[in-house]
Coordinates of C-alpha atoms and ligand atoms in Angstrom, one line a residue:
X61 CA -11.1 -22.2 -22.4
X62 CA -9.5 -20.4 -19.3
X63 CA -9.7 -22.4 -16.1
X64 CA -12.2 -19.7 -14.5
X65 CA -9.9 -20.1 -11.1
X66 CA -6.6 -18.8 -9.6
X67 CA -4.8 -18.0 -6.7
X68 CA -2.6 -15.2 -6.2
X69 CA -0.8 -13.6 -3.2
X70 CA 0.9 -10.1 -2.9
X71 CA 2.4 -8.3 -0.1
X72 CA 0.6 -4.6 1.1
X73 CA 3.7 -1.9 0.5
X74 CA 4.7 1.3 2.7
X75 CA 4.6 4.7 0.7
X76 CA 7.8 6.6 1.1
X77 CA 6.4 9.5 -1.3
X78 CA 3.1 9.9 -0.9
X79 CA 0.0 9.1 -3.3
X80 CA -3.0 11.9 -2.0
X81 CA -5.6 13.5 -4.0
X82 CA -6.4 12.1 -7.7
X83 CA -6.4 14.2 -10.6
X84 CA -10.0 11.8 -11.8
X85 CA -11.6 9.9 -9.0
X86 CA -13.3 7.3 -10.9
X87 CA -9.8 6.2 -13.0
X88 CA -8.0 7.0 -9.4
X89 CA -5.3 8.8 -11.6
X90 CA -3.4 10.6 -8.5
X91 CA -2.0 14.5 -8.5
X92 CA 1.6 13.3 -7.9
X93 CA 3.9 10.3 -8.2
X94 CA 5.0 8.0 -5.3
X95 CA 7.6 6.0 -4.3
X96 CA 6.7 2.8 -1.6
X97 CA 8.5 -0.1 -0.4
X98 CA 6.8 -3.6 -0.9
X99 CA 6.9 -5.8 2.8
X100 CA 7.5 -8.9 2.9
X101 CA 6.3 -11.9 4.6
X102 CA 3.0 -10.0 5.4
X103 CA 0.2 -10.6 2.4
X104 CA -3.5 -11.4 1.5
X105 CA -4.2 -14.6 -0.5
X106 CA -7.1 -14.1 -2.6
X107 CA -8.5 -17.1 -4.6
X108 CA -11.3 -16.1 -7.5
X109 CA -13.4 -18.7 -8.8
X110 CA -16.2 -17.8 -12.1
X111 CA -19.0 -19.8 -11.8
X112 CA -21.9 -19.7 -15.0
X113 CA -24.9 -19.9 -11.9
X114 CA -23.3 -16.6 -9.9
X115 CA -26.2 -13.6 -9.8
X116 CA -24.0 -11.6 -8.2
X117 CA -20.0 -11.5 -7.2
X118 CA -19.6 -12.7 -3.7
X119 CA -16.5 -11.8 -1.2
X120 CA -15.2 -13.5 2.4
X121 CA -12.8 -12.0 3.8
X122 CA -10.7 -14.2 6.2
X123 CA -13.3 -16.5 6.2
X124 CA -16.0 -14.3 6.9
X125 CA -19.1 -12.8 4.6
X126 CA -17.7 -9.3 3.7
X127 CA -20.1 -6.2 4.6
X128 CA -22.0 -4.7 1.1
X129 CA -19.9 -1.4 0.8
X130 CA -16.9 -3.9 0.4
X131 CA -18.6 -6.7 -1.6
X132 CA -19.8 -3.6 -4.2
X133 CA -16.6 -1.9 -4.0
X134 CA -15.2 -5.7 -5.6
X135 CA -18.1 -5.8 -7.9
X136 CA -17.5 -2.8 -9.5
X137 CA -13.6 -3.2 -9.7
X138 CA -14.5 -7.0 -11.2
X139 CA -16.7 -4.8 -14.0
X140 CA -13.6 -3.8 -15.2
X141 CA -12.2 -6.8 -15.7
X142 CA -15.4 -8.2 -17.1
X143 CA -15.3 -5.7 -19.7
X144 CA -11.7 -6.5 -20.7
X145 CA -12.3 -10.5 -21.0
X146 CA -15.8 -9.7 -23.2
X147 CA -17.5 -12.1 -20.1
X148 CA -21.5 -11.7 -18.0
X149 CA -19.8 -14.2 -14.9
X150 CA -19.3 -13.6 -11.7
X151 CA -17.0 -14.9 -9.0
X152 CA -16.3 -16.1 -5.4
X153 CA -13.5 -14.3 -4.1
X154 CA -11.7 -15.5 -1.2
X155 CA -9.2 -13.6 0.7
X156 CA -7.1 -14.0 3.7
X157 CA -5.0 -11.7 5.1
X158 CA -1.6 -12.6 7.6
X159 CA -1.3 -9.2 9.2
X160 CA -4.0 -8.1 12.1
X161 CA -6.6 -5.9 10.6
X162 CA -6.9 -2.6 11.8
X163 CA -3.0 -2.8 12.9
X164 CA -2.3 0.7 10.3
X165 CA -1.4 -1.6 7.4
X166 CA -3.2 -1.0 4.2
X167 CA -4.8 -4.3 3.6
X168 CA -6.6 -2.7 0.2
X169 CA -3.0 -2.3 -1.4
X170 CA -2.3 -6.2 -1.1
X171 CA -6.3 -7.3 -1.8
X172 CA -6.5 -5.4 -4.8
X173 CA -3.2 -6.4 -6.0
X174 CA -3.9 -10.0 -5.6
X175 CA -7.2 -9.8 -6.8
X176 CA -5.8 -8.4 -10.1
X177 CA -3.7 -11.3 -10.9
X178 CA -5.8 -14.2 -9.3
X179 CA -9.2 -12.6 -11.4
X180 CA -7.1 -11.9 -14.8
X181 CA -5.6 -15.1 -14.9
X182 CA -9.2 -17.1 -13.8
X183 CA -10.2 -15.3 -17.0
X184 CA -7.3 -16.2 -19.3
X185 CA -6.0 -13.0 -19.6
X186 CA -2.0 -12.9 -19.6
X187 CA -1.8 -9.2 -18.7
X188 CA 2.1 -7.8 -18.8
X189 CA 3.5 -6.3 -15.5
X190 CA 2.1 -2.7 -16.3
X191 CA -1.1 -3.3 -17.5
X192 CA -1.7 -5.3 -14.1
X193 CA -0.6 -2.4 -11.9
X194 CA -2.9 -0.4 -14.1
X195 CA -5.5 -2.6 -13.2
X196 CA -4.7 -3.1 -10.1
X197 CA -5.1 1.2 -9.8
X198 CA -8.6 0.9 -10.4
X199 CA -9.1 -1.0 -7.5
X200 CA -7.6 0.9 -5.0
X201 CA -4.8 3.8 -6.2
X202 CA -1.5 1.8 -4.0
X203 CA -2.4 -1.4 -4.9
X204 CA -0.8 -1.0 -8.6
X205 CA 2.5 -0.2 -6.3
X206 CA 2.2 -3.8 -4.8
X207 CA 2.1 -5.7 -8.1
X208 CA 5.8 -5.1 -9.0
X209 CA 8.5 -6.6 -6.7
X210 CA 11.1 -4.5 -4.2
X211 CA 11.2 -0.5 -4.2
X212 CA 8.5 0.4 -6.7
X213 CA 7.5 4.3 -8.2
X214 CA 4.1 4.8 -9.5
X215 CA 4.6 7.2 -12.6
X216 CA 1.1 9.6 -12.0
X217 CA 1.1 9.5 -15.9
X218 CA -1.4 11.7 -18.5
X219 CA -3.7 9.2 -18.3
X220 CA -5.1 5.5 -17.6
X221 CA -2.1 4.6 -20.3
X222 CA 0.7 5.4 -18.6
X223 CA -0.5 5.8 -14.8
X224 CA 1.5 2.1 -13.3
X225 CA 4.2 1.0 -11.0
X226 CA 7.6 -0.1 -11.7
X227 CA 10.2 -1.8 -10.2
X228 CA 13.2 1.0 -9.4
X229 CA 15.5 -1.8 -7.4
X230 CA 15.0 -5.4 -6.7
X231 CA 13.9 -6.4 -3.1
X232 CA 17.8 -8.0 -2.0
X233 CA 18.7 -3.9 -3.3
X234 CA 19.0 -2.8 0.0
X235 CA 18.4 -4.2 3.5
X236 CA 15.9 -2.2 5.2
X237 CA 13.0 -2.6 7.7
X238 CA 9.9 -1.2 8.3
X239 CA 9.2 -1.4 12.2
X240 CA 5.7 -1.0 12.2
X241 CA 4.7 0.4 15.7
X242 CA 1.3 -0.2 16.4
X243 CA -0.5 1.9 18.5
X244 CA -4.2 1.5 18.0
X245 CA -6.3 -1.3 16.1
X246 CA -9.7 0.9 15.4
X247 CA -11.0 1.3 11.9
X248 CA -10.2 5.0 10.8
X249 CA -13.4 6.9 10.9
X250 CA -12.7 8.4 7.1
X251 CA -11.7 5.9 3.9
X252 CA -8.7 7.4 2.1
X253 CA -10.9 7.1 -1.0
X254 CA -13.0 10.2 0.8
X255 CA -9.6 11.5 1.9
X256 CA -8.1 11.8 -1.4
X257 CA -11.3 13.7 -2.7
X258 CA -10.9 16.0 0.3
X259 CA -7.2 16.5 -0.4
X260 CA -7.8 19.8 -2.6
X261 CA -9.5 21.8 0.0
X262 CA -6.4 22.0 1.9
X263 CA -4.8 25.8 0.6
X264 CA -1.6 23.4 1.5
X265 CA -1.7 21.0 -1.7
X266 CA -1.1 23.0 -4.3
X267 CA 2.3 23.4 -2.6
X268 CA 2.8 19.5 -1.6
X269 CA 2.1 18.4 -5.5
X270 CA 4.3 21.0 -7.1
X271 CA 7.4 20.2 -4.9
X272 CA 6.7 16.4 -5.4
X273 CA 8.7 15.8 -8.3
X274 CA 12.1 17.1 -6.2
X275 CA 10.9 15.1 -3.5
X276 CA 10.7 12.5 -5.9
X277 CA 13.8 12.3 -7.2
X278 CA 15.9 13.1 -3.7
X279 CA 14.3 9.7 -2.6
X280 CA 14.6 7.6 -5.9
X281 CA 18.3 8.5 -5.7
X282 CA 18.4 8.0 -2.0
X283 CA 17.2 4.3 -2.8
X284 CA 19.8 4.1 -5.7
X285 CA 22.8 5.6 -3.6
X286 CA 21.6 3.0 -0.1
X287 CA 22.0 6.9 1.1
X288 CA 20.4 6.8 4.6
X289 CA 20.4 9.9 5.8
X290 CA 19.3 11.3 2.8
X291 CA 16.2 8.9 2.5
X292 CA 15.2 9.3 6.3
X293 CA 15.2 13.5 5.7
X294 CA 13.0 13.2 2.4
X295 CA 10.6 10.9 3.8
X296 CA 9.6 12.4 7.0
X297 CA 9.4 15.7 5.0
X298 CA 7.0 14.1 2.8
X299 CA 5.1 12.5 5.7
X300 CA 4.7 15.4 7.6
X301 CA 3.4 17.4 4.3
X302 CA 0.9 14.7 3.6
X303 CA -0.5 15.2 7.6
X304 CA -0.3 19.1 6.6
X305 CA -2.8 18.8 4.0
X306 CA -5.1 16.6 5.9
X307 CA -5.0 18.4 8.9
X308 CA -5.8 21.6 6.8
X309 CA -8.5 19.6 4.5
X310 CA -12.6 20.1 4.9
X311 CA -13.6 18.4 6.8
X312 CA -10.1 18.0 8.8
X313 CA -8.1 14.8 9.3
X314 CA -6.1 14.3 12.2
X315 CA -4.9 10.5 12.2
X316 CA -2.3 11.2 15.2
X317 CA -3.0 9.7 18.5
X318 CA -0.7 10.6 21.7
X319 CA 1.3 7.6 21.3
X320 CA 2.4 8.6 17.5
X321 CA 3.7 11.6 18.6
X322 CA 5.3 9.7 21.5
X323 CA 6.7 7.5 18.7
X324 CA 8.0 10.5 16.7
X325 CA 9.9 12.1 19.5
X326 CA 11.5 9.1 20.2
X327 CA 13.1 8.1 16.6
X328 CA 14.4 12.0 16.6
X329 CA 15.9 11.5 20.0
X330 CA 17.5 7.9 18.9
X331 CA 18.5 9.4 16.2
X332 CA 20.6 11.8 17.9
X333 CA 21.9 9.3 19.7
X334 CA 23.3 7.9 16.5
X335 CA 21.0 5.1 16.0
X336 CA 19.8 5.1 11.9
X337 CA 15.8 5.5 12.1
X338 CA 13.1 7.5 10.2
X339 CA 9.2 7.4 10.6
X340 CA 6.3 7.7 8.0
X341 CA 2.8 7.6 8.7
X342 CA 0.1 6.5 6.4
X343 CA -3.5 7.3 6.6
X344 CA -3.8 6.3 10.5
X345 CA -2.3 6.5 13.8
X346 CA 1.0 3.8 13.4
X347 CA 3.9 4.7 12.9
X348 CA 6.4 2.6 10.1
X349 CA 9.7 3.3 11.6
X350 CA 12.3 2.0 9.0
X351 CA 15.7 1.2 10.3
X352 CA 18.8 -1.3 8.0
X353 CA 18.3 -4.8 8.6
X354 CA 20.9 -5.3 11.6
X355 CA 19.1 -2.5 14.1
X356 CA 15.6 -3.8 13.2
X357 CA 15.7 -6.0 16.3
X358 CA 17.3 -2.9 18.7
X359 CA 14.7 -0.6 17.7
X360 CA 11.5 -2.8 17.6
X361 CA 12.8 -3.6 21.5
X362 CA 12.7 0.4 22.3
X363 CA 9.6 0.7 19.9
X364 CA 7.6 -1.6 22.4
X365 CA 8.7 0.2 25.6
X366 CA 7.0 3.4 24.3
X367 CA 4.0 3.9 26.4
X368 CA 1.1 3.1 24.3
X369 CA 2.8 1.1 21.4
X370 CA 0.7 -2.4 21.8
X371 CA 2.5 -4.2 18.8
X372 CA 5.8 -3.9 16.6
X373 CA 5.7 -6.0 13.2
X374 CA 8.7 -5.8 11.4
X375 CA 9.1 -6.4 7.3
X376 CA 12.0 -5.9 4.7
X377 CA 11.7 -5.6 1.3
X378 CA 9.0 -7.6 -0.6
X379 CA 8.5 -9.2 -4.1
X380 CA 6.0 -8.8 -6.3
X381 CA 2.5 -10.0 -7.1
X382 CA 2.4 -13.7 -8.1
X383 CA 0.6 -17.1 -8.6
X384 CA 0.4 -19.9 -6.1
X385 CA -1.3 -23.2 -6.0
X386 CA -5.1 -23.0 -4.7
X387 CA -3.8 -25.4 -1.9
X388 CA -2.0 -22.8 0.1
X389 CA -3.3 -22.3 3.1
X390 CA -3.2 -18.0 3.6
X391 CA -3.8 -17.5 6.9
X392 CA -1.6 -19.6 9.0
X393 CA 1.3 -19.8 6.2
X394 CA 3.5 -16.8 6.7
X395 CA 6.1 -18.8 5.1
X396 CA 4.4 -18.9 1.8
X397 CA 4.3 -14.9 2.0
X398 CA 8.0 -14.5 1.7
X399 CA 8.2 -12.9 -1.9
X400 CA 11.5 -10.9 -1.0
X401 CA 15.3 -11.3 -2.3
Ligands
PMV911 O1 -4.6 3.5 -2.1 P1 -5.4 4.2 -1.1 O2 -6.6 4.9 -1.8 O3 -5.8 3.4 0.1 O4 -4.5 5.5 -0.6 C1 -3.3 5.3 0.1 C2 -2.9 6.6 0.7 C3 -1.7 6.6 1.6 O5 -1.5 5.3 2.2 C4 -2.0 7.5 2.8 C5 -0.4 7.0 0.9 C6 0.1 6.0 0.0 O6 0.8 6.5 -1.0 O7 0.0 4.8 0.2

């Protein structure tokens, strides 16, 4: 008899290659392959409890009764796993995140994650590594790149088989940071769920998906080599392709504010000036600014003077998905984050 509770915690993950547009919606297969980095010592804790006298699967998030599009979006994914374990119950999932919602940080990618492990196990499944990023996929498309530990590819796969994350080098690999330049805390007005399904009406993305297996191999071996230069050119490249498409999509998706072009300017000018930096920008208007460990501190300093830039959060490489005792406290524990090398 499985204990019918677990606790799991996983870190949210930057993508260096881009996941946008699916190739089937409802499996969230994606068009391309991608390439993130995990971060460490930000994460959502997410404890799942199945109880026999549940109607219905209830969510809090952060200690607050989530809204219905959310609770239903957790009930659906929980279907899945319902199916799987041959079981009618629901649950009470609880989940806390460390890093400020709103701040540009995909929280989905670390909930969904977490929520994976913490639901399977309640439920006595022992899923391998890959079948828990596949689950993980259903939930929300980056989150199966968040169950694996360090620099992680998502193979796009033929099918729900094949489509999961691995590990392509351990988090101690290579020192870098992600400088996370916040420079606006309100909810984007689109969901990258309705994104992604927007992502083909762009005349641009036939163009970004074919080039994305060169893209993805110039920044797997860039990650290999510790090649800086090489991994800073690849990734802006495929950054600035991804806000191509949406700029060019129907309806049109433009996630840049003043300040993020402020912040972009800036990086190319330090870079000139010799300083290693790079930027990619997710679905939103923050900038990830990803330097090696020993200029981290340097550039979040300049990062903050930037007119506009309200919050830096720095984060190197994180580890993978995994169990922790029900006790941990999630919110006020970064400590008990730190999954890295
Ligand atoms: O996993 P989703 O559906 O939230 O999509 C993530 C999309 C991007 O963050 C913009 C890119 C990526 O690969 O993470």
């Amino acid at each position: 008899m499985p204990d019918l509770t677990a606790t799991a915690v996983a870190c949210p993950n930057i993508a260096f290659i881009k996941y946008w547009g699916n190739r089937d919606d409802a499996l969230r297969l994606p068009t391309n392959g991608s390439i993130s980095m995990n971060l460490d010592g930000l994460c959502t804790i997410t404890r799942v409890t199945f109880e026999p006298d549940l109607p219905a699967d209830a969510l809090s998030l952060n200690g607050i009764p989530a809204s219905e599009p959310a609770r239903q979006r957790v009930q659906d994914f929980l279907a899945c796993l319902r199916q799987m374990a041959r079981t009618e119950l629901h649950a009470r999932v609880d989940s806390h995140s460390n890093f400020p919602t709103g701040a540009g940080i995909a929280s989905s990618a670390s909930a969904f994650a977490a929520l994976s492990l913490a639901a399977s196990t309640a439920l006595g499944l022992d899923l391998p590594l890959a079948d828990l990023s596949r689950l993980a996929r259903r939930g929300s498309g980056s989150a199966c790149r968040s169950v694996p530990g360090g620099f992680v590819e998502w193979q796009a796969g033929h099918g729900d088989e094949d489509s999961y994350a691995v590990t392509i080098a351990p988090p101690d690999h290579w020192a870098l940071v992600d400088c996370i330049a916040v420079v606006s805390r309100s909810h984007k007005g689109i969901t990258s769920s309705e994104g992604h399904r927007s992502a083909w009406t762009s005349p641009l993305q036939a163009a970004r998906v074919a080039d994305a297996p060169r893209r993805l191999d110039l920044c797997r071996r860039a990650i290999l080599d510790r090649d800086f230069a090489s991994l800073v050119d690849i990734i802006e490249l495929d950054s600035n392709l991804m806000h191509a498409v949406m700029a060019t999509s129907t309806p049109s998706l433009i996630y840049y504010q003043p300040a993020t072009l402020a912040v972009i300017q800036a990086v190319r000018r330090w870079r000139g000036e010799g300083l290693p930096v790079g930027y990619t920008i997710d679905a939103g208007p923050n900038v990830h600014v990803i330097t090696l460990a020993e200029y981290a501190g340097p550039v979040a300093d300049r990062l903050q003077g930037i007119e506009g830039v309200e919050q830096v959060i720095c984060a190197g490489p994180g580890g993978p998905a995994r169990l922790v005792s029900g006790d941990d406290a999630p919110s006020d524990a970064p400590e008990g984050c730190r999954t890295g090398g």
